[in-house]
Short mmCIF file of N, CA and C in Angstrom, two decimals:
data_model
loop_
_atom_site.label_atom_id
_atom_site.label_comp_id
_atom_site.label_asym_id
_atom_site.label_seq_id
_atom_site.Cartn_x
_atom_site.Cartn_y
_atom_site.Cartn_z
N MET J 123 13.89 -28.10 -0.72
CA MET J 123 13.27 -27.79 -0.23
C MET J 123 13.14 -26.44 -1.74
N THR J 124 11.68 -26.99 -2.20
CA THR J 124 11.67 -26.03 -3.31
C THR J 124 10.97 -24.38 -3.02
N ASP J 125 11.28 -23.98 -4.00
CA ASP J 125 11.32 -21.96 -4.05
C ASP J 125 10.08 -22.08 -4.28
N GLU J 126 8.92 -21.42 -3.48
CA GLU J 126 7.68 -21.71 -4.70
C GLU J 126 7.38 -19.95 -5.37
N ALA J 127 8.15 -19.79 -4.70
CA ALA J 127 8.05 -18.45 -5.60
C ALA J 127 8.71 -18.41 -6.57
N THR J 128 9.33 -19.34 -6.81
CA THR J 128 9.70 -19.91 -8.24
C THR J 128 9.91 -20.02 -9.79
N HIS J 129 8.92 -21.10 -8.85
CA HIS J 129 7.35 -21.57 -10.00
C HIS J 129 6.00 -21.16 -9.83
N ARG J 130 5.40 -21.91 -10.84
CA ARG J 130 3.90 -21.39 -11.19
C ARG J 130 3.11 -22.67 -11.34
N THR J 131 2.05 -23.10 -11.41
CA THR J 131 1.79 -23.85 -12.48
C THR J 131 0.25 -23.56 -13.36
N VAL J 132 1.04 -24.11 -14.05
CA VAL J 132 0.34 -23.75 -15.74
C VAL J 132 -0.75 -25.44 -15.86
N GLY J 133 -2.31 -25.93 -15.29
CA GLY J 133 -2.95 -26.63 -16.26
C GLY J 133 -2.36 -27.76 -14.77
N CYS J 134 -1.60 -28.88 -14.96
CA CYS J 134 -1.05 -29.63 -14.36
C CYS J 134 0.35 -29.63 -13.59
N HIS J 135 0.80 -28.69 -14.09
CA HIS J 135 2.19 -28.95 -14.44
C HIS J 135 2.29 -27.26 -13.89
N ARG J 136 4.11 -28.04 -12.99
CA ARG J 136 4.55 -26.82 -12.36
C ARG J 136 5.66 -26.50 -13.66
N GLU J 137 5.68 -25.05 -13.95
CA GLU J 137 6.82 -24.17 -14.42
C GLU J 137 7.76 -22.91 -14.11
N ALA J 138 9.39 -23.05 -14.13
CA ALA J 138 10.13 -22.14 -13.18
C ALA J 138 9.26 -20.88 -14.14
N VAL J 139 9.24 -19.84 -12.90
CA VAL J 139 9.23 -19.03 -13.27
C VAL J 139 11.17 -17.93 -13.47
N ALA J 140 10.74 -17.43 -14.71
CA ALA J 140 12.05 -16.38 -14.66
C ALA J 140 12.51 -15.92 -13.84
N PRO J 141 13.92 -16.24 -13.78
CA PRO J 141 15.26 -15.75 -11.89
C PRO J 141 14.73 -14.09 -11.81
N ARG J 142 14.13 -13.62 -11.08
CA ARG J 142 14.04 -11.97 -10.89
C ARG J 142 15.10 -11.57 -10.02
N ARG J 143 15.70 -10.21 -10.07
CA ARG J 143 16.06 -9.41 -9.33
C ARG J 143 15.16 -8.51 -8.43
N MET J 144 16.26 -7.98 -6.98
CA MET J 144 15.08 -7.19 -6.04
C MET J 144 15.60 -6.11 -6.08
N THR J 145 15.65 -4.93 -6.18
CA THR J 145 15.97 -4.20 -6.14
C THR J 145 14.79 -2.62 -5.57
N ARG J 146 16.39 -1.95 -4.43
CA ARG J 146 15.24 -1.36 -3.44
C ARG J 146 15.33 0.01 -3.93
N LEU J 147 13.95 0.56 -4.02
CA LEU J 147 13.25 2.57 -4.19
C LEU J 147 13.65 2.91 -3.57
N ASP J 148 14.09 4.19 -4.30
CA ASP J 148 14.60 5.37 -2.96
C ASP J 148 12.83 5.54 -2.17
N ARG J 149 13.06 6.88 -1.18
CA ARG J 149 12.44 7.27 -1.12
C ARG J 149 11.36 7.83 -2.45
N THR J 150 11.62 9.07 -2.65
CA THR J 150 11.03 9.41 -3.81
C THR J 150 10.78 8.69 -4.70
N GLU J 151 11.06 7.76 -4.92
CA GLU J 151 9.94 6.66 -6.47
C GLU J 151 9.57 5.72 -5.61
N ALA J 152 9.33 5.39 -3.98
CA ALA J 152 8.52 4.53 -3.63
C ALA J 152 6.65 5.48 -3.50
N LEU J 153 7.13 7.00 -3.43
CA LEU J 153 6.60 7.48 -2.64
C LEU J 153 5.00 7.86 -4.53
N ARG J 154 5.94 7.68 -5.18
CA ARG J 154 5.42 8.01 -6.53
C ARG J 154 4.79 6.73 -6.83
N LEU J 155 5.13 5.51 -6.88
CA LEU J 155 4.23 4.64 -6.99
C LEU J 155 3.52 3.88 -6.63
N LEU J 156 3.40 4.34 -5.09
CA LEU J 156 2.15 5.15 -4.74
C LEU J 156 1.19 5.25 -4.62
N GLY J 157 1.41 7.08 -5.22
CA GLY J 157 0.45 7.07 -5.47
C GLY J 157 -0.46 7.10 -7.16
N SER J 158 0.10 6.03 -7.73
CA SER J 158 -0.13 5.43 -9.24
C SER J 158 -1.21 4.71 -8.56
N VAL J 159 -1.10 4.18 -8.01
CA VAL J 159 -2.12 3.15 -7.66
C VAL J 159 -3.33 3.64 -6.77
N SER J 160 -5.13 2.64 -6.19
CA SER J 160 -5.52 3.60 -5.52
C SER J 160 -5.82 2.25 -4.16
N LEU J 161 -5.79 1.10 -4.34
CA LEU J 161 -5.73 -0.23 -3.54
C LEU J 161 -4.97 -0.17 -2.35
N GLY J 162 -4.19 -0.45 -1.44
CA GLY J 162 -3.59 -0.87 -1.12
C GLY J 162 -3.94 -1.93 1.12
N ARG J 163 -3.26 -2.01 1.34
CA ARG J 163 -4.08 -2.34 2.82
C ARG J 163 -2.71 -1.65 3.64
N VAL J 164 -3.72 -1.27 4.91
CA VAL J 164 -3.64 -0.60 6.60
C VAL J 164 -3.62 -1.21 7.08
N VAL J 165 -2.23 -1.80 7.96
CA VAL J 165 -1.99 -2.55 8.94
C VAL J 165 -1.99 -1.47 10.48
N PHE J 166 -2.81 -1.68 11.66
CA PHE J 166 -2.52 -1.35 12.82
C PHE J 166 -2.99 -2.60 13.89
N THR J 167 -3.30 -2.43 14.58
CA THR J 167 -3.92 -2.87 15.98
C THR J 167 -4.90 -2.62 16.74
N HIS J 168 -5.78 -3.59 16.84
CA HIS J 168 -6.78 -3.86 16.82
C HIS J 168 -7.48 -4.99 17.93
N GLU J 169 -7.57 -4.69 19.37
CA GLU J 169 -8.30 -5.45 20.58
C GLU J 169 -6.92 -5.49 20.51
N ALA J 170 -6.07 -5.75 20.81
CA ALA J 170 -3.99 -5.68 21.31
C ALA J 170 -4.08 -6.47 20.26
N LEU J 171 -4.51 -6.84 18.81
CA LEU J 171 -4.67 -7.94 18.12
C LEU J 171 -4.02 -6.55 16.24
N PRO J 172 -2.72 -7.14 15.39
CA PRO J 172 -2.37 -7.02 14.42
C PRO J 172 -3.45 -7.10 13.90
N ALA J 173 -3.91 -5.86 12.84
CA ALA J 173 -5.37 -6.46 11.92
C ALA J 173 -5.17 -5.20 10.31
N VAL J 174 -5.58 -6.45 9.53
CA VAL J 174 -5.25 -5.26 8.42
C VAL J 174 -6.55 -5.09 7.70
N ARG J 175 -6.47 -3.98 6.84
CA ARG J 175 -7.85 -3.98 6.19
C ARG J 175 -7.89 -3.26 4.66
N PRO J 176 -7.83 -3.59 3.60
CA PRO J 176 -7.88 -3.58 2.10
C PRO J 176 -8.66 -2.23 1.89
N VAL J 177 -8.19 -0.72 2.17
CA VAL J 177 -8.99 0.52 1.29
C VAL J 177 -8.09 0.64 0.48
N ASN J 178 -9.15 2.62 -0.42
CA ASN J 178 -9.40 3.13 -1.09
C ASN J 178 -8.07 3.56 -0.62
N HIS J 179 -6.94 4.28 -1.06
CA HIS J 179 -6.02 5.80 -1.01
C HIS J 179 -5.88 6.83 -1.80
N LEU J 180 -5.52 8.00 -1.53
CA LEU J 180 -5.11 9.13 -2.41
C LEU J 180 -3.73 9.51 -1.43
N MET J 181 -2.53 9.95 -2.55
CA MET J 181 -2.12 10.67 -1.46
C MET J 181 -2.45 12.12 -1.40
N ASP J 182 -1.37 13.06 -1.16
CA ASP J 182 -2.25 14.17 -0.85
C ASP J 182 -0.31 14.46 -0.14
N ARG J 183 0.28 15.67 -0.63
CA ARG J 183 1.59 16.24 -0.27
C ARG J 183 2.34 15.24 0.05
N GLY J 184 2.48 13.87 0.19
CA GLY J 184 3.39 13.13 0.39
C GLY J 184 2.87 12.31 2.17
N ASP J 185 1.12 12.29 2.25
CA ASP J 185 0.67 11.93 3.08
C ASP J 185 0.05 10.91 2.72
N VAL J 186 -0.16 9.89 3.13
CA VAL J 186 -1.00 9.03 2.52
C VAL J 186 -2.84 9.01 3.63
N ILE J 187 -3.89 9.53 2.02
CA ILE J 187 -4.76 9.71 2.81
C ILE J 187 -5.81 8.85 2.20
N VAL J 188 -6.74 7.84 3.70
CA VAL J 188 -7.77 6.36 3.43
C VAL J 188 -9.24 7.63 4.41
N GLN J 189 -10.33 7.24 3.69
CA GLN J 189 -11.14 7.77 3.64
C GLN J 189 -12.05 6.61 5.39
N LEU J 190 -12.46 7.25 5.96
CA LEU J 190 -13.35 6.53 6.59
C LEU J 190 -15.22 6.34 6.89
N HIS J 191 -15.69 5.62 7.19
CA HIS J 191 -16.77 5.50 7.99
C HIS J 191 -16.98 5.11 9.06
N ASP J 192 -18.32 4.94 9.32
CA ASP J 192 -18.97 5.56 10.81
C ASP J 192 -18.86 3.20 10.67
N GLY J 193 -19.06 2.87 11.85
CA GLY J 193 -18.65 1.58 12.27
C GLY J 193 -17.08 0.85 11.74
N ALA J 194 -16.21 1.18 11.18
CA ALA J 194 -14.94 0.82 10.67
C ALA J 194 -14.27 0.40 11.64
N ALA J 195 -13.51 -1.01 11.85
CA ALA J 195 -12.38 -1.04 13.12
C ALA J 195 -11.34 0.25 13.03
N LEU J 196 -11.06 1.14 11.53
CA LEU J 196 -10.60 1.73 12.22
C LEU J 196 -10.49 3.12 12.71
N THR J 197 -11.75 3.37 12.87
CA THR J 197 -12.26 4.44 13.64
C THR J 197 -11.79 4.96 15.00
N SER J 198 -11.39 3.65 15.33
CA SER J 198 -11.27 2.93 16.65
C SER J 198 -9.28 3.77 17.32
N ILE J 199 -8.98 3.62 15.64
CA ILE J 199 -7.53 3.46 16.18
C ILE J 199 -6.70 5.12 15.89
N VAL J 200 -7.66 6.25 15.62
CA VAL J 200 -7.37 7.90 14.53
C VAL J 200 -7.44 8.07 16.10
N ALA J 201 -6.20 9.01 16.71
CA ALA J 201 -5.79 9.75 17.68
C ALA J 201 -6.14 10.82 17.73
N PRO J 202 -6.06 11.75 19.07
CA PRO J 202 -6.70 12.82 18.58
C PRO J 202 -5.60 14.29 17.97
N THR J 203 -6.44 15.28 17.76
CA THR J 203 -5.01 15.63 16.55
C THR J 203 -4.30 15.94 17.14
N ASP J 204 -4.41 16.20 18.93
CA ASP J 204 -3.37 16.84 20.09
C ASP J 204 -2.23 16.36 20.25
N THR J 205 -2.66 14.34 20.11
CA THR J 205 -1.38 13.31 21.06
C THR J 205 -0.50 12.88 18.63
N ALA J 206 0.60 12.58 19.38
CA ALA J 206 1.47 12.31 18.78
C ALA J 206 1.22 11.53 17.48
N GLY J 207 -0.32 10.59 18.22
CA GLY J 207 -1.02 9.91 16.75
C GLY J 207 -0.69 8.04 17.08
N VAL J 208 -1.41 7.85 16.15
CA VAL J 208 -1.13 6.38 16.82
C VAL J 208 -0.52 5.81 15.09
N VAL J 209 0.58 4.80 15.53
CA VAL J 209 1.29 4.06 14.25
C VAL J 209 0.85 3.10 13.77
N VAL J 210 0.98 3.25 12.52
CA VAL J 210 0.21 2.22 11.41
C VAL J 210 1.45 2.31 10.30
N ALA J 211 1.21 0.96 9.60
CA ALA J 211 2.30 0.23 7.90
C ALA J 211 0.69 0.55 7.16
N TYR J 212 0.85 0.93 6.09
CA TYR J 212 0.58 0.94 4.82
C TYR J 212 1.60 0.37 2.98
N GLU J 213 0.96 -0.73 3.09
CA GLU J 213 1.24 -1.76 1.71
C GLU J 213 0.57 -1.42 0.21
N ALA J 214 0.97 -1.27 -0.35
CA ALA J 214 0.46 -1.32 -1.97
C ALA J 214 1.96 -1.90 -2.81
N ASP J 215 1.24 -2.33 -3.62
CA ASP J 215 2.13 -2.79 -4.49
C ASP J 215 1.57 -3.77 -6.25
N VAL J 216 2.11 -4.37 -7.43
CA VAL J 216 1.69 -3.97 -8.44
C VAL J 216 2.31 -5.35 -9.01
N ILE J 217 1.79 -6.60 -8.55
CA ILE J 217 2.72 -7.17 -8.99
C ILE J 217 2.34 -8.44 -10.12
N ASP J 218 3.21 -8.91 -10.69
CA ASP J 218 1.87 -10.02 -12.17
C ASP J 218 1.99 -10.89 -11.07
N PRO J 219 1.02 -11.92 -11.38
CA PRO J 219 0.68 -13.29 -10.71
C PRO J 219 1.01 -14.05 -11.76
N VAL J 220 1.58 -13.69 -12.72
CA VAL J 220 2.43 -15.13 -13.72
C VAL J 220 3.51 -14.81 -13.81
N THR J 221 4.09 -13.52 -13.90
CA THR J 221 5.68 -13.59 -13.72
C THR J 221 5.94 -12.96 -12.82
N HIS J 222 5.94 -13.27 -11.19
CA HIS J 222 6.05 -12.08 -10.70
C HIS J 222 7.26 -11.14 -9.79
N LEU J 223 6.97 -10.18 -11.14
CA LEU J 223 7.45 -8.57 -11.49
C LEU J 223 6.73 -7.49 -11.60
N GLY J 224 7.53 -6.88 -10.75
CA GLY J 224 5.86 -5.65 -10.17
C GLY J 224 6.98 -4.72 -8.87
N TRP J 225 6.31 -4.21 -8.16
CA TRP J 225 6.86 -3.43 -7.20
C TRP J 225 5.82 -3.91 -6.03
N SER J 226 6.79 -3.42 -5.04
CA SER J 226 5.38 -2.83 -3.52
C SER J 226 6.64 -2.02 -2.77
N VAL J 227 5.62 -0.94 -2.13
CA VAL J 227 6.26 0.06 -1.15
C VAL J 227 5.07 -0.39 0.53
N VAL J 228 5.61 -0.09 1.66
CA VAL J 228 5.19 0.03 2.41
C VAL J 228 5.40 1.51 3.02
N VAL J 229 5.23 2.10 3.76
CA VAL J 229 5.16 2.83 4.72
C VAL J 229 4.82 3.03 6.36
N THR J 230 5.17 3.46 6.86
CA THR J 230 5.08 3.05 8.64
C THR J 230 5.31 4.92 8.88
N GLY J 231 4.07 5.26 9.58
CA GLY J 231 3.94 6.50 10.04
C GLY J 231 2.85 6.91 11.66
N TYR J 232 3.51 7.90 11.55
CA TYR J 232 1.76 7.96 12.54
C TYR J 232 0.66 8.14 11.79
N ALA J 233 -1.31 7.68 12.23
CA ALA J 233 -2.89 8.47 11.85
C ALA J 233 -3.07 9.02 12.92
N HIS J 234 -3.28 10.12 11.87
CA HIS J 234 -4.04 11.08 12.95
C HIS J 234 -5.91 11.46 12.01
N ARG J 235 -6.16 12.12 12.34
CA ARG J 235 -8.17 12.03 11.88
C ARG J 235 -8.26 13.82 11.24
N VAL J 236 -8.24 14.34 9.51
CA VAL J 236 -8.18 15.29 9.21
C VAL J 236 -9.77 15.46 9.50
N THR J 237 -9.20 16.95 10.19
CA THR J 237 -9.91 17.48 10.58
C THR J 237 -10.89 18.62 9.71
N ASP J 238 -10.17 19.02 9.22
CA ASP J 238 -10.30 20.68 8.21
C ASP J 238 -10.94 20.17 7.00
N ASP J 239 -12.55 21.07 7.28
CA ASP J 239 -14.04 20.29 6.39
C ASP J 239 -13.34 20.81 4.89
N ARG J 240 -12.36 21.43 4.81
CA ARG J 240 -11.58 21.61 2.91
C ARG J 240 -11.33 20.52 2.74
N ASP J 241 -10.28 20.05 3.37
CA ASP J 241 -9.64 18.48 3.17
C ASP J 241 -10.31 17.36 2.45
N LEU J 242 -11.35 17.86 3.93
CA LEU J 242 -12.70 16.85 4.24
C LEU J 242 -13.44 16.34 2.42
N GLU J 243 -13.93 17.54 2.23
CA GLU J 243 -14.72 18.22 1.00
C GLU J 243 -13.77 17.23 -0.09
N ARG J 244 -12.74 18.22 0.03
CA ARG J 244 -11.72 17.48 -0.98
C ARG J 244 -11.62 16.01 -1.48
N TYR J 245 -10.92 15.43 -0.60
CA TYR J 245 -10.63 13.80 -0.03
C TYR J 245 -12.65 13.49 -0.75
N ALA J 246 -13.19 13.78 -0.28
CA ALA J 246 -14.77 12.91 -0.36
C ALA J 246 -14.73 13.31 -2.22
N ALA J 247 -14.43 14.07 -2.24
CA ALA J 247 -14.52 14.55 -4.07
C ALA J 247 -14.25 13.84 -5.16
N THR J 248 -12.51 13.25 -4.48
CA THR J 248 -11.57 12.89 -4.96
C THR J 248 -11.36 11.92 -4.68
N LEU J 249 -11.34 10.73 -3.61
CA LEU J 249 -11.15 9.31 -3.65
C LEU J 249 -12.37 8.71 -3.61
N ARG J 250 -12.96 7.66 -4.35
CA ARG J 250 -13.59 6.47 -3.90
C ARG J 250 -13.21 5.07 -3.97
N PRO J 251 -14.97 5.33 -2.48
CA PRO J 251 -14.18 3.64 -0.91
C PRO J 251 -14.26 2.69 -2.63
N TRP J 252 -13.34 1.38 -2.14
CA TRP J 252 -13.88 0.35 -2.77
C TRP J 252 -15.06 -0.60 -2.70
N VAL J 253 -15.84 0.33 -0.99
CA VAL J 253 -17.18 -0.53 -1.24
C VAL J 253 -18.46 0.87 -0.33
N GLN J 254 -18.96 0.79 -0.97
CA GLN J 254 -19.85 2.30 -0.52
C GLN J 254 -20.66 1.74 1.30
N HIS J 255 -20.66 3.55 1.22
CA HIS J 255 -21.13 3.38 2.99
C HIS J 255 -21.44 4.75 3.29
N THR J 256 -22.71 4.39 3.49
CA THR J 256 -24.12 5.45 3.76
C THR J 256 -23.65 7.28 4.40
N ALA J 257 -22.04 6.38 5.45
CA ALA J 257 -21.68 7.46 6.45
C ALA J 257 -20.13 7.13 6.32
N THR J 258 -19.60 8.27 5.27
CA THR J 258 -17.92 8.02 5.21
C THR J 258 -17.97 9.70 5.59
N ASN J 259 -17.87 10.22 6.64
CA ASN J 259 -17.79 11.31 7.15
C ASN J 259 -16.84 11.33 7.46
N ALA J 260 -15.80 11.05 7.83
CA ALA J 260 -13.61 11.25 8.06
C ALA J 260 -13.11 10.88 6.92
N ALA J 261 -11.31 11.05 7.46
CA ALA J 261 -9.92 10.67 6.46
C ALA J 261 -9.59 10.14 7.82
N LEU J 262 -8.44 9.82 7.29
CA LEU J 262 -7.22 9.49 7.72
C LEU J 262 -6.29 10.05 7.00
N ARG J 263 -5.35 10.21 7.94
CA ARG J 263 -3.69 11.00 7.26
C ARG J 263 -2.80 9.95 7.94
N ILE J 264 -1.74 9.25 7.09
CA ILE J 264 -1.50 8.50 7.62
C ILE J 264 0.57 9.53 6.99
N ARG J 265 1.48 9.81 7.75
CA ARG J 265 2.37 10.88 7.24
C ARG J 265 3.72 9.32 7.19
N PRO J 266 4.36 9.48 6.40
CA PRO J 266 4.61 8.24 5.84
C PRO J 266 6.54 8.68 6.17
N ASP J 267 6.92 7.75 7.99
CA ASP J 267 8.16 8.40 8.42
C ASP J 267 9.38 7.98 7.78
N LEU J 268 9.02 6.28 7.88
CA LEU J 268 9.94 4.75 7.21
C LEU J 268 8.95 4.72 5.95
N VAL J 269 9.88 4.79 4.95
CA VAL J 269 9.38 4.27 3.36
C VAL J 269 9.65 2.56 3.09
N THR J 270 9.82 1.76 2.24
CA THR J 270 10.48 1.43 2.06
C THR J 270 9.77 0.51 0.91
N GLY J 271 10.47 0.05 -0.15
CA GLY J 271 9.64 -0.22 -1.55
C GLY J 271 10.89 -0.46 -2.55
N LEU J 272 10.59 -1.91 -3.37
CA LEU J 272 11.11 -2.51 -3.68
C LEU J 272 11.04 -2.86 -4.99
N ARG J 273 11.39 -2.95 -6.19
CA ARG J 273 11.17 -3.79 -7.86
C ARG J 273 11.65 -5.44 -7.84
N LEU J 274 10.68 -6.05 -8.68
CA LEU J 274 11.32 -6.72 -8.84
C LEU J 274 10.62 -7.30 -10.76
N THR J 275 12.03 -7.33 -10.96
CA THR J 275 12.94 -7.04 -12.34
C THR J 275 13.58 -8.32 -12.72
N ALA J 276 13.08 -8.86 -13.78
CA ALA J 276 13.80 -10.37 -14.62
C ALA J 276 14.99 -10.27 -14.67
N GLU J 277 16.11 -10.82 -13.99
CA GLU J 277 17.79 -10.94 -14.57
C GLU J 277 17.76 -10.76 -16.03
N PRO J 278 18.84 -10.09 -16.09
CA PRO J 278 19.21 -10.17 -17.74
C PRO J 278 19.53 -11.27 -18.06
N ASP J 279 19.00 -11.36 -19.43
CA ASP J 279 19.93 -12.72 -20.00
C ASP J 279 21.64 -13.12 -19.81
N GLU J 280 21.83 -13.99 -19.32
CA GLU J 280 23.35 -13.71 -19.68
C GLU J 280 23.86 -13.81 -20.91
N VAL J 281 25.09 -13.41 -20.53
CA VAL J 281 25.62 -12.85 -22.16
C VAL J 281 26.22 -14.58 -23.05
N THR J 282 26.16 -14.83 -24.08
CA THR J 282 27.10 -15.67 -24.28
C THR J 282 28.09 -15.54 -24.74
N GLU J 283 29.48 -16.24 -24.75
CA GLU J 283 30.68 -16.03 -25.40
C GLU J 283 30.20 -15.93 -26.92
N GLY J 284 31.34 -14.83 -26.95
CA GLY J 284 31.23 -15.13 -28.84
C GLY J 284 30.04 -13.40 -29.43
N SER J 285 29.17 -12.98 -28.12
CA SER J 285 28.31 -12.30 -28.98
C SER J 285 28.48 -10.78 -28.89
#
């Protein structure tokens, strides 16, 4: 069986991709990398089934903030502020399509609707949705409880004898 992740197609030919090493990231580095990009995917339950939506995000004091709009499936999952919240996952990555090198971060935590008007104004001024909607009037805060991240790097060249 061929490992598809170790090959790429160039024209009509398949070429091997350089061997990679996977290194786990600590929480601080994983959250730093998550904050370095603005597009990710939120994973939630919709009508009793798993659902994934691409969304823009920003980091605020270690939390992931996602803007919501009227009619979005995500608005149905937001729990009242006096409850523990709804468990969701959030994933973002930067992986080069040719070399397959880069990083990936997944956070899992409780999602709550943002209710503070000052926070909502600040997020609206900072966060630019990837698709324009007329009614972006709410935001979702995800507090990361579990943070996992990995970095894919090229294997170092083997040291040859006599070098």
